[in-house]
């Protein structure tokens, strides 16, 4: 690792997003998603699955009070994955074992939103929820409503399946964001008290466990960054080092030997430093890798960093959809094997792409490389944004690349492929995760160190950095033009990512290129114009991917395009794009010459060249699909 | 229906198979499969799942004895689908609810085998098992070991999920075959006593139920054919007419309303006479349709016959693999929606293709049409035969059209796709079903009525019919030449199916063609030579089938071909067959000009024409795949 290029993302507080594309998304999150989720957390959305999250905190608060008063409290069974109305006592915990995290993710999104748009009313609402959350904390710092309500003796007894350390992670991330937004320390103090208990509980000569669903690793690092308390860093490192050691912790604690394969699911099959293939539950994977990158950086751990590089390489070059989606299989919401990327069975969870962005931001902070920046862009503009309807009112968990509504209805193998977005999920991880990512999108776009400012994503903004004030006027998505108006505090270097999709680009100033970044020496106030030629590309997938043979995907700039039935008729598989397609672009809609194969009704017949009718196909950015009712969709088109 | 063309298959007793191809299969069944299954039924195969079937009959026999003696008998729960060692009391029933049927299917195969090759030792073994079976029958005629052993009060209380009427069906079919083979009536009497109980129990003004897993319908017709007892025909008809009537019988008996969709699974969603789309569990479907065709014929029911025609059309033209496989989805082992025929996810159960042959034999007996005969041939020479290894020692349940062993191991969606055949299944429906079909293959090849003999399949044989003695010397599979030496008893008509795959054919005698059959007036002893040109065909699938776009399947005569890794290297998807492939045939192996696309390692890159290396590919008949170790296989090849 070259520590001299280490950087740190620029804080949301130092970024004003002015970009029309992103401002609209931020507004959507602020005006639609956050208020909607507030109602959802309070179980006030008609027709949607209940969340129970706030209710659980209120119940837990009462129990915490009783404990303080030494009152006797009932015990409910804690051996279930999902505690719902039908099966539970009304006084017991309701929802999934990780239900608390929905409240935390909402609070984190609110934190970022308040930085962007101060809003007293929203802050009051958040403060009220924070009071409810903090009231539920036990005196020893423990805070997980499932175990506080149902069974205090079961605390930390099954790290593999229960999500106490996962919920802690989201609590810590929310606390940090809310503290940065408001300067209020109440939630942060609560998070630190829980963190202290965790540091007291886990480690050498203590319980040698680690989270079943990772996130605590990177969350502890965030607390360390705010508090400088090295115990948090140490415990994060412990969780990573201990993971995968034999005999397996989970086996020793559960008293039975699990087969090796089962540990792939939560990346505990071998120690992270020896991992080179992304396996198991995709969200857990990228959350772990994010923590690994954090520790690699803070502890200057080359072994861990090399593992991160290998995992990146494996994901980006063998396990990622062109849309930046990862986790190809619904079974275990997991990475499949290399090159297994079926379009119509894809899982490609929104949260997994969000987690991939978390991981790659950290990799960029260790070493700026356009491959990482490019992949963040790919995930952000495609799978992440497709997770939300254009009106911000419905959401996708799963982001397929090919959809036939009849198959989703009739084929159980495709039951996870929803042809229309859903309002709210009982397991609501994706919508609040989307809200917090979008609200803090600037933090994934810009970074700096002592003498360099990095622009990883071209999002129109005003940046206040240690090195300079920079105004970025971006027409990147429409024309590929970006203007940077720079007022330096001192001499520094500006590093601009050159998009890998762009073969023709120019800058108005001289630069040096390294790992796909253009480096400019800035000595005085100046303006740099970057022009990236936004031609339409026909992309071919490796022929090791069996589902994409003799097909292409169309991209323009960061956007992957797709065909929808509403524009191109049913049976999209009959379309063949021309090899010289003569593209037209109108706003963000693409038109191209293509052919429609005449329907062959006969199931089996002698081979003959097909007959085609010339057609002009209409393609829209992938993230905009499924906004005009249920219909067929396909990213890949035959050529 | 034109009753003048009604025919009836020729009995095995009147057929001597001389065909070298089929003789070998019959010998395999006789020498390998039947003895192996005998051991399996007795739980004497090391490393294979236990069958428990004979053990259950012995247990039931002891209970039947106790009942006769008025002794008190223990009750075991009967609410489970599979009763295995781990969960059951040693004295209770073991295995699946339909475990009895394995014994019956074996007895049926033995019956047909004894017709072909009398074998005193085998007959003695069968007689001993028949004694054990008959000892288990209760005095009222009831015979199902699960309920006799576990709970006599649960008899006929859940027709939907339990398989009493299914086991009865296999008992009756075995009894008929064994009676025809040996003239012994013991098993037939037992079957009739059970049939009488069923006729007493179900019908108008009795229990208005019907089988959850169909087969009793066609089995009752078989008993009727032997006994002329019209009650059997009436009850079969009742089962078919009653099915799907509202309110649903299963709902009334189970006391809860099931959603409409659930009844698709066992074709009970609407009355059979209104059914036009093949839905639900594929084996159940074709077993029902077989019974429908029987009743249509015997009761001259045009409404039911029209439903059969529609179901045939739907299966053959929208829901059948080129291999004659049906039931595309593992979920419910069921028909999927029209044109949903994925190669690498196919279920295509061996038993379903066997059932399809049962159905189509009956359709041919109503009205000879080459489409039906052709489909029997397709299923028989491809999916049915692929169910068994060339050495007769291992079996496939599932018959995929594309296999990547890594996917079968790592992708749960493909866990049912086995890259190598299995020895014996706990649920062993396919191997004994194969054994009984192959042992009686002649009955699917030939039929006759008062004045016409139909040759549906060209299997070398000596036929003794009411109209004539016919010696068929068949080189159909190798050269397409068939010679028929005919010694008529009287003037009659000989009808030969003209294979639909054959565009060039000739006969040495004049003929009239109707519905794909060549009709010859035979007045005296003569010899007719038929020549069917066996050229290699490249078959294109309808472009409504998404998995086969820009691909072809190669066929020659009845055989579908496939490429295996052992002959063509890994990554079969990289192969592209030439449009003018210059085929060579050597024995049954095909060689063709093709290209191998150079591997494109880059996951996503700018589209460019691919580079290819010319190769000569080697293809083998599909039924022979997976006989040389685990490897990739593909029926469809890119063109």
mmCIF file of C-alpha atoms in Angstrom, chain A residues 256-561:
data_model
loop_
_atom_site.group_PDB
_atom_site.id
_atom_site.type_symbol
_atom_site.label_atom_id
_atom_site.label_comp_id
_atom_site.label_asym_id
_atom_site.label_seq_id
_atom_site.Cartn_x
_atom_site.Cartn_y
_atom_site.Cartn_z
ATOM 1 C CA UNK A 256 -22.627 -29.050 16.617
ATOM 2 C CA UNK A 257 -20.381 -29.245 13.650
ATOM 3 C CA UNK A 258 -21.676 -27.486 10.594
ATOM 4 C CA UNK A 259 -20.567 -28.517 7.169
ATOM 5 C CA UNK A 260 -17.902 -26.314 5.685
ATOM 6 C CA UNK A 261 -20.217 -25.169 2.911
ATOM 7 C CA UNK A 262 -22.590 -23.467 5.304
ATOM 8 C CA UNK A 263 -19.953 -20.968 6.297
ATOM 9 C CA UNK A 264 -19.633 -19.661 2.799
ATOM 10 C CA UNK A 265 -23.030 -18.086 3.359
ATOM 11 C CA UNK A 266 -21.593 -15.595 5.834
ATOM 12 C CA UNK A 267 -18.025 -15.552 4.563
ATOM 13 C CA UNK A 268 -16.800 -17.416 7.648
ATOM 14 C CA UNK A 269 -15.395 -20.417 5.762
ATOM 15 C CA UNK A 270 -11.798 -19.159 5.970
ATOM 16 C CA UNK A 271 -10.144 -16.123 7.471
ATOM 17 C CA UNK A 272 -10.854 -12.981 5.450
ATOM 18 C CA UNK A 273 -7.183 -12.410 4.717
ATOM 19 C CA UNK A 274 -7.163 -15.669 2.753
ATOM 20 C CA UNK A 275 -10.378 -14.992 0.851
ATOM 21 C CA UNK A 276 -10.120 -14.368 -2.866
ATOM 22 C CA UNK A 277 -13.535 -15.358 -4.201
ATOM 23 C CA UNK A 278 -16.720 -13.482 -3.309
ATOM 24 C CA UNK A 279 -19.107 -16.092 -1.936
ATOM 25 C CA UNK A 280 -22.275 -16.346 0.106
ATOM 26 C CA UNK A 281 -24.878 -13.726 0.916
ATOM 27 C CA UNK A 282 -23.875 -10.787 -1.254
ATOM 28 C CA UNK A 283 -24.819 -7.963 1.124
ATOM 29 C CA UNK A 284 -22.962 -9.610 4.004
ATOM 30 C CA UNK A 285 -20.020 -10.112 1.677
ATOM 31 C CA UNK A 286 -19.594 -6.519 0.601
ATOM 32 C CA UNK A 287 -20.231 -5.278 4.148
ATOM 33 C CA UNK A 288 -17.407 -7.525 5.365
ATOM 34 C CA UNK A 289 -15.118 -6.425 2.546
ATOM 35 C CA UNK A 290 -15.852 -2.782 3.458
ATOM 36 C CA UNK A 291 -14.717 -3.475 7.004
ATOM 37 C CA UNK A 292 -11.661 -5.320 5.696
ATOM 38 C CA UNK A 293 -10.701 -2.322 3.566
ATOM 39 C CA UNK A 294 -11.155 -0.036 6.583
ATOM 40 C CA UNK A 295 -8.881 -2.168 8.703
ATOM 41 C CA UNK A 296 -6.388 -2.641 5.861
ATOM 42 C CA UNK A 297 -6.120 1.137 5.656
ATOM 43 C CA UNK A 298 -6.064 2.065 9.330
ATOM 44 C CA UNK A 299 -3.818 -0.830 10.342
ATOM 45 C CA UNK A 300 -1.734 -0.736 7.148
ATOM 46 C CA UNK A 301 -2.419 -4.428 6.730
ATOM 47 C CA UNK A 302 -1.100 -5.495 3.328
ATOM 48 C CA UNK A 303 -2.378 -9.055 3.653
ATOM 49 C CA UNK A 304 -5.941 -7.839 4.181
ATOM 50 C CA UNK A 305 -5.557 -5.282 1.403
ATOM 51 C CA UNK A 306 -4.406 -7.935 -1.042
ATOM 52 C CA UNK A 307 -7.440 -10.010 -0.136
ATOM 53 C CA UNK A 308 -9.600 -6.945 -0.850
ATOM 54 C CA UNK A 309 -7.944 -6.511 -4.231
ATOM 55 C CA UNK A 310 -8.576 -10.141 -5.116
ATOM 56 C CA UNK A 311 -12.197 -9.929 -4.002
ATOM 57 C CA UNK A 312 -12.672 -6.765 -6.068
ATOM 58 C CA UNK A 313 -11.170 -8.447 -9.070
ATOM 59 C CA UNK A 314 -13.378 -11.498 -8.618
ATOM 60 C CA UNK A 315 -16.542 -9.443 -8.268
ATOM 61 C CA UNK A 316 -15.865 -6.962 -11.032
ATOM 62 C CA UNK A 317 -14.506 -9.406 -13.578
ATOM 63 C CA UNK A 318 -16.506 -12.551 -12.892
ATOM 64 C CA UNK A 319 -19.572 -11.941 -10.740
ATOM 65 C CA UNK A 320 -21.107 -8.593 -11.605
ATOM 66 C CA UNK A 321 -23.960 -7.800 -13.947
ATOM 67 C CA UNK A 322 -23.395 -4.995 -16.429
ATOM 68 C CA UNK A 323 -25.765 -2.954 -14.276
ATOM 69 C CA UNK A 324 -23.424 -3.205 -11.290
ATOM 70 C CA UNK A 325 -25.742 -5.769 -9.726
ATOM 71 C CA UNK A 326 -24.155 -8.503 -7.634
ATOM 72 C CA UNK A 327 -25.457 -11.653 -5.972
ATOM 73 C CA UNK A 328 -26.836 -13.590 -8.941
ATOM 74 C CA UNK A 329 -28.869 -16.169 -7.083
ATOM 75 C CA UNK A 330 -31.984 -15.885 -4.952
ATOM 76 C CA UNK A 331 -30.843 -18.914 -2.969
ATOM 77 C CA UNK A 332 -29.172 -17.327 0.031
ATOM 78 C CA UNK A 333 -29.336 -13.973 -1.814
ATOM 79 C CA UNK A 334 -25.847 -14.966 -2.780
ATOM 80 C CA UNK A 335 -22.982 -14.702 -5.183
ATOM 81 C CA UNK A 336 -23.196 -17.578 -7.637
ATOM 82 C CA UNK A 337 -20.163 -19.186 -9.248
ATOM 83 C CA UNK A 338 -17.933 -17.342 -11.706
ATOM 84 C CA UNK A 339 -19.695 -16.183 -14.876
ATOM 85 C CA UNK A 340 -23.102 -17.440 -13.707
ATOM 86 C CA UNK A 341 -25.106 -14.313 -14.467
ATOM 87 C CA UNK A 342 -28.563 -15.295 -15.706
ATOM 88 C CA UNK A 343 -30.650 -12.298 -16.732
ATOM 89 C CA UNK A 344 -34.090 -13.637 -15.945
ATOM 90 C CA UNK A 345 -33.210 -15.283 -12.627
ATOM 91 C CA UNK A 346 -30.981 -12.519 -11.287
ATOM 92 C CA UNK A 347 -31.253 -11.582 -7.662
ATOM 93 C CA UNK A 348 -29.001 -8.526 -7.874
ATOM 94 C CA UNK A 349 -30.310 -6.958 -4.696
ATOM 95 C CA UNK A 350 -30.383 -3.184 -4.405
ATOM 96 C CA UNK A 351 -28.672 -3.401 -1.009
ATOM 97 C CA UNK A 352 -25.858 -5.497 -2.457
ATOM 98 C CA UNK A 353 -25.021 -2.830 -5.011
ATOM 99 C CA UNK A 354 -25.170 -0.230 -2.249
ATOM 100 C CA UNK A 355 -22.759 -2.354 -0.228
ATOM 101 C CA UNK A 356 -20.503 -2.698 -3.251
ATOM 102 C CA UNK A 357 -20.333 1.085 -3.379
ATOM 103 C CA UNK A 358 -19.396 1.163 0.321
ATOM 104 C CA UNK A 359 -16.576 -1.284 -0.366
ATOM 105 C CA UNK A 360 -15.276 0.491 -3.436
ATOM 106 C CA UNK A 361 -15.299 3.921 -1.781
ATOM 107 C CA UNK A 362 -12.886 2.457 0.750
ATOM 108 C CA UNK A 363 -10.776 0.881 -1.978
ATOM 109 C CA UNK A 364 -10.622 4.254 -3.736
ATOM 110 C CA UNK A 365 -9.537 5.859 -0.490
ATOM 111 C CA UNK A 366 -6.637 3.425 -0.301
ATOM 112 C CA UNK A 367 -5.652 3.705 -3.926
ATOM 113 C CA UNK A 368 -7.461 5.704 -6.592
ATOM 114 C CA UNK A 369 -8.087 3.454 -9.560
ATOM 115 C CA UNK A 370 -10.607 4.184 -12.298
ATOM 116 C CA UNK A 371 -11.803 0.564 -12.249
ATOM 117 C CA UNK A 372 -13.205 1.109 -8.767
ATOM 118 C CA UNK A 373 -14.618 4.542 -9.586
ATOM 119 C CA UNK A 374 -16.152 3.192 -12.755
ATOM 120 C CA UNK A 375 -17.813 0.341 -10.891
ATOM 121 C CA UNK A 376 -19.261 2.709 -8.298
ATOM 122 C CA UNK A 377 -20.715 4.694 -11.193
ATOM 123 C CA UNK A 378 -22.084 1.534 -12.840
ATOM 124 C CA UNK A 379 -23.826 0.396 -9.648
ATOM 125 C CA UNK A 380 -25.047 3.874 -8.724
ATOM 126 C CA UNK A 381 -26.648 4.852 -12.029
ATOM 127 C CA UNK A 382 -28.160 1.481 -12.727
ATOM 128 C CA UNK A 383 -28.960 -1.043 -10.000
ATOM 129 C CA UNK A 384 -29.091 1.434 -7.109
ATOM 130 C CA UNK A 385 -31.368 3.918 -8.851
ATOM 131 C CA UNK A 386 -33.550 1.183 -10.345
ATOM 132 C CA UNK A 387 -34.359 0.197 -6.770
ATOM 133 C CA UNK A 388 -36.683 3.210 -6.511
ATOM 134 C CA UNK A 389 -39.615 4.279 -8.697
ATOM 135 C CA UNK A 390 -39.260 7.673 -10.367
ATOM 136 C CA UNK A 391 -41.877 8.987 -7.957
ATOM 137 C CA UNK A 392 -40.007 7.621 -4.917
ATOM 138 C CA UNK A 393 -43.066 5.694 -3.773
ATOM 139 C CA UNK A 394 -42.243 2.083 -4.537
ATOM 140 C CA UNK A 395 -39.124 -0.050 -4.495
ATOM 141 C CA UNK A 396 -37.328 -3.034 -5.939
ATOM 142 C CA UNK A 397 -35.369 -5.476 -3.855
ATOM 143 C CA UNK A 398 -34.399 -7.528 -6.860
ATOM 144 C CA UNK A 399 -33.095 -6.047 -10.092
ATOM 145 C CA UNK A 400 -33.383 -8.515 -12.956
ATOM 146 C CA UNK A 401 -32.016 -7.871 -16.441
ATOM 147 C CA UNK A 402 -34.861 -9.613 -18.213
ATOM 148 C CA UNK A 403 -38.468 -9.802 -17.151
ATOM 149 C CA UNK A 404 -41.429 -11.658 -18.570
ATOM 150 C CA UNK A 405 -44.382 -10.920 -16.266
ATOM 151 C CA UNK A 406 -46.037 -14.253 -17.098
ATOM 152 C CA UNK A 407 -42.907 -16.065 -15.893
ATOM 153 C CA UNK A 408 -42.894 -14.117 -12.625
ATOM 154 C CA UNK A 409 -46.470 -15.130 -11.995
ATOM 155 C CA UNK A 410 -46.316 -18.731 -13.121
ATOM 156 C CA UNK A 411 -42.750 -19.901 -12.560
ATOM 157 C CA UNK A 412 -41.755 -20.399 -8.944
ATOM 158 C CA UNK A 413 -38.097 -20.128 -9.916
ATOM 159 C CA UNK A 414 -38.821 -16.518 -10.835
ATOM 160 C CA UNK A 415 -41.140 -15.620 -8.007
ATOM 161 C CA UNK A 416 -38.527 -13.168 -6.689
ATOM 162 C CA UNK A 417 -38.520 -11.306 -10.007
ATOM 163 C CA UNK A 418 -41.194 -8.662 -9.496
ATOM 164 C CA UNK A 419 -42.412 -6.939 -12.655
ATOM 165 C CA UNK A 420 -43.571 -3.894 -10.659
ATOM 166 C CA UNK A 421 -42.071 -2.191 -7.624
ATOM 167 C CA UNK A 422 -43.570 -2.881 -4.197
ATOM 168 C CA UNK A 423 -44.752 -0.317 -1.671
ATOM 169 C CA UNK A 424 -43.042 -1.468 1.488
ATOM 170 C CA UNK A 425 -41.569 -4.765 2.552
ATOM 171 C CA UNK A 426 -41.949 -6.565 5.837
ATOM 172 C CA UNK A 427 -38.212 -7.044 5.433
ATOM 173 C CA UNK A 428 -37.533 -3.486 4.426
ATOM 174 C CA UNK A 429 -33.786 -3.358 4.089
ATOM 175 C CA UNK A 430 -33.561 -1.863 0.608
ATOM 176 C CA UNK A 431 -35.724 1.289 0.706
ATOM 177 C CA UNK A 432 -34.074 2.835 3.804
ATOM 178 C CA UNK A 433 -30.650 1.744 2.552
ATOM 179 C CA UNK A 434 -31.380 3.568 -0.693
ATOM 180 C CA UNK A 435 -32.502 6.630 1.241
ATOM 181 C CA UNK A 436 -29.304 6.827 3.245
ATOM 182 C CA UNK A 437 -27.085 6.250 0.207
ATOM 183 C CA UNK A 438 -28.768 8.835 -1.984
ATOM 184 C CA UNK A 439 -28.856 11.388 0.838
ATOM 185 C CA UNK A 440 -25.093 11.064 1.206
ATOM 186 C CA UNK A 441 -24.229 10.526 -2.454
ATOM 187 C CA UNK A 442 -21.618 13.291 -2.407
ATOM 188 C CA UNK A 443 -19.503 11.285 0.016
ATOM 189 C CA UNK A 444 -19.078 8.645 -2.701
ATOM 190 C CA UNK A 445 -18.159 11.224 -5.309
ATOM 191 C CA UNK A 446 -15.328 13.165 -3.728
ATOM 192 C CA UNK A 447 -12.298 12.517 -1.553
ATOM 193 C CA UNK A 448 -9.132 14.287 -0.570
ATOM 194 C CA UNK A 449 -5.871 13.983 1.266
ATOM 195 C CA UNK A 450 -3.256 16.557 2.255
ATOM 196 C CA UNK A 451 -2.481 17.646 -1.286
ATOM 197 C CA UNK A 452 -4.985 16.056 -3.639
ATOM 198 C CA UNK A 453 -8.697 16.350 -4.261
ATOM 199 C CA UNK A 454 -10.243 13.387 -6.049
ATOM 200 C CA UNK A 455 -13.350 13.641 -8.192
ATOM 201 C CA UNK A 456 -14.592 10.097 -8.531
ATOM 202 C CA UNK A 457 -18.094 10.939 -9.703
ATOM 203 C CA UNK A 458 -19.156 13.959 -11.715
ATOM 204 C CA UNK A 459 -21.961 15.346 -9.626
ATOM 205 C CA UNK A 460 -22.584 19.056 -9.894
ATOM 206 C CA UNK A 461 -21.691 20.531 -6.484
ATOM 207 C CA UNK A 462 -19.956 23.157 -4.453
ATOM 208 C CA UNK A 463 -17.096 21.590 -2.504
ATOM 209 C CA UNK A 464 -15.344 23.085 0.458
ATOM 210 C CA UNK A 465 -12.146 21.088 0.958
ATOM 211 C CA UNK A 466 -8.926 21.617 2.861
ATOM 212 C CA UNK A 467 -7.175 22.228 -0.434
ATOM 213 C CA UNK A 468 -9.642 24.343 -2.328
ATOM 214 C CA UNK A 469 -13.152 25.431 -2.953
ATOM 215 C CA UNK A 470 -14.397 23.822 -6.108
ATOM 216 C CA UNK A 471 -17.538 24.475 -8.051
ATOM 217 C CA UNK A 472 -18.428 21.593 -10.296
ATOM 218 C CA UNK A 473 -20.863 22.388 -13.078
ATOM 219 C CA UNK A 474 -21.768 19.050 -14.570
ATOM 220 C CA UNK A 475 -23.512 18.222 -17.781
ATOM 221 C CA UNK A 476 -21.841 14.829 -17.594
ATOM 222 C CA UNK A 477 -24.981 12.776 -18.115
ATOM 223 C CA UNK A 478 -26.308 14.744 -21.072
ATOM 224 C CA UNK A 479 -23.291 16.018 -22.992
ATOM 225 C CA UNK A 480 -20.296 14.642 -21.119
ATOM 226 C CA UNK A 481 -19.123 18.185 -20.315
ATOM 227 C CA UNK A 482 -17.942 19.108 -16.844
ATOM 228 C CA UNK A 483 -16.549 22.460 -15.753
ATOM 229 C CA UNK A 484 -14.603 22.799 -12.508
ATOM 230 C CA UNK A 485 -14.094 26.268 -11.082
ATOM 231 C CA UNK A 486 -11.295 26.063 -8.569
ATOM 232 C CA UNK A 487 -10.291 28.490 -5.845
ATOM 233 C CA UNK A 488 -7.285 26.898 -4.113
ATOM 234 C CA UNK A 489 -6.290 27.436 -0.504
ATOM 235 C CA UNK A 490 -2.788 26.381 -1.489
ATOM 236 C CA UNK A 491 -1.064 24.549 -4.280
ATOM 237 C CA UNK A 492 -2.649 21.147 -4.684
ATOM 238 C CA UNK A 493 -3.436 18.414 -7.148
ATOM 239 C CA UNK A 494 -6.851 17.790 -8.643
ATOM 240 C CA UNK A 495 -7.517 14.248 -9.781
ATOM 241 C CA UNK A 496 -10.373 13.583 -12.172
ATOM 242 C CA UNK A 497 -11.527 10.082 -12.995
ATOM 243 C CA UNK A 498 -11.468 9.441 -16.713
ATOM 244 C CA UNK A 499 -14.471 7.204 -17.340
ATOM 245 C CA UNK A 500 -13.386 3.837 -18.661
ATOM 246 C CA UNK A 501 -16.290 3.894 -21.121
ATOM 247 C CA UNK A 502 -14.839 6.977 -22.780
ATOM 248 C CA UNK A 503 -12.201 6.689 -25.474
ATOM 249 C CA UNK A 504 -12.333 10.331 -26.597
ATOM 250 C CA UNK A 505 -11.891 12.975 -23.968
ATOM 251 C CA UNK A 506 -10.103 16.250 -23.539
ATOM 252 C CA UNK A 507 -9.275 18.721 -20.821
ATOM 253 C CA UNK A 508 -8.548 22.418 -21.076
ATOM 254 C CA UNK A 509 -5.433 22.029 -18.932
ATOM 255 C CA UNK A 510 -2.417 19.772 -19.077
ATOM 256 C CA UNK A 511 -2.501 16.675 -16.952
ATOM 257 C CA UNK A 512 -0.738 13.470 -16.089
ATOM 258 C CA UNK A 513 -2.610 10.205 -16.252
ATOM 259 C CA UNK A 514 -2.264 7.438 -13.715
ATOM 260 C CA UNK A 515 -4.567 4.465 -13.084
ATOM 261 C CA UNK A 516 -7.298 6.093 -15.100
ATOM 262 C CA UNK A 517 -7.189 9.448 -13.301
ATOM 263 C CA UNK A 518 -6.096 12.742 -14.818
ATOM 264 C CA UNK A 519 -3.934 14.705 -12.350
ATOM 265 C CA UNK A 520 -3.772 18.499 -12.582
ATOM 266 C CA UNK A 521 -1.376 20.711 -10.654
ATOM 267 C CA UNK A 522 -3.384 23.633 -9.377
ATOM 268 C CA UNK A 523 -1.452 26.719 -8.351
ATOM 269 C CA UNK A 524 -4.056 29.412 -8.651
ATOM 270 C CA UNK A 525 -7.722 29.991 -9.254
ATOM 271 C CA UNK A 526 -8.678 28.489 -12.554
ATOM 272 C CA UNK A 527 -11.323 26.695 -14.533
ATOM 273 C CA UNK A 528 -10.878 23.245 -16.008
ATOM 274 C CA UNK A 529 -13.231 21.902 -18.589
ATOM 275 C CA UNK A 530 -13.469 18.160 -19.137
ATOM 276 C CA UNK A 531 -15.202 16.735 -22.183
ATOM 277 C CA UNK A 532 -16.057 13.063 -22.337
ATOM 278 C CA UNK A 533 -17.468 11.918 -25.622
ATOM 279 C CA UNK A 534 -20.822 10.304 -24.829
ATOM 280 C CA UNK A 535 -21.141 7.904 -27.729
ATOM 281 C CA UNK A 536 -23.484 4.961 -27.559
ATOM 282 C CA UNK A 537 -21.737 1.651 -27.005
ATOM 283 C CA UNK A 538 -22.762 -1.869 -27.869
ATOM 284 C CA UNK A 539 -21.363 -4.083 -25.155
ATOM 285 C CA UNK A 540 -20.607 -7.745 -25.511
ATOM 286 C CA UNK A 541 -20.440 -9.984 -22.528
ATOM 287 C CA UNK A 542 -17.783 -12.652 -22.147
ATOM 288 C CA UNK A 543 -18.842 -15.834 -23.881
ATOM 289 C CA UNK A 544 -18.233 -17.621 -20.599
ATOM 290 C CA UNK A 545 -21.590 -16.112 -19.572
ATOM 291 C CA UNK A 546 -24.049 -18.510 -21.184
ATOM 292 C CA UNK A 547 -27.065 -16.234 -21.056
ATOM 293 C CA UNK A 548 -25.614 -13.454 -23.190
ATOM 294 C CA UNK A 549 -24.274 -15.246 -26.237
ATOM 295 C CA UNK A 550 -24.948 -13.425 -29.489
ATOM 296 C CA UNK A 551 -26.480 -10.513 -27.620
ATOM 297 C CA UNK A 552 -25.428 -6.982 -26.770
ATOM 298 C CA UNK A 553 -26.257 -4.486 -24.104
ATOM 299 C CA UNK A 554 -26.468 -0.831 -25.038
ATOM 300 C CA UNK A 555 -24.849 1.798 -22.858
ATOM 301 C CA UNK A 556 -24.293 5.524 -23.056
ATOM 302 C CA UNK A 557 -22.138 7.219 -20.476
ATOM 303 C CA UNK A 558 -22.850 5.585 -17.138
ATOM 304 C CA UNK A 559 -26.279 4.363 -18.163
ATOM 305 C CA UNK A 560 -27.124 0.867 -19.256
ATOM 306 C CA UNK A 561 -30.181 0.860 -21.497
#
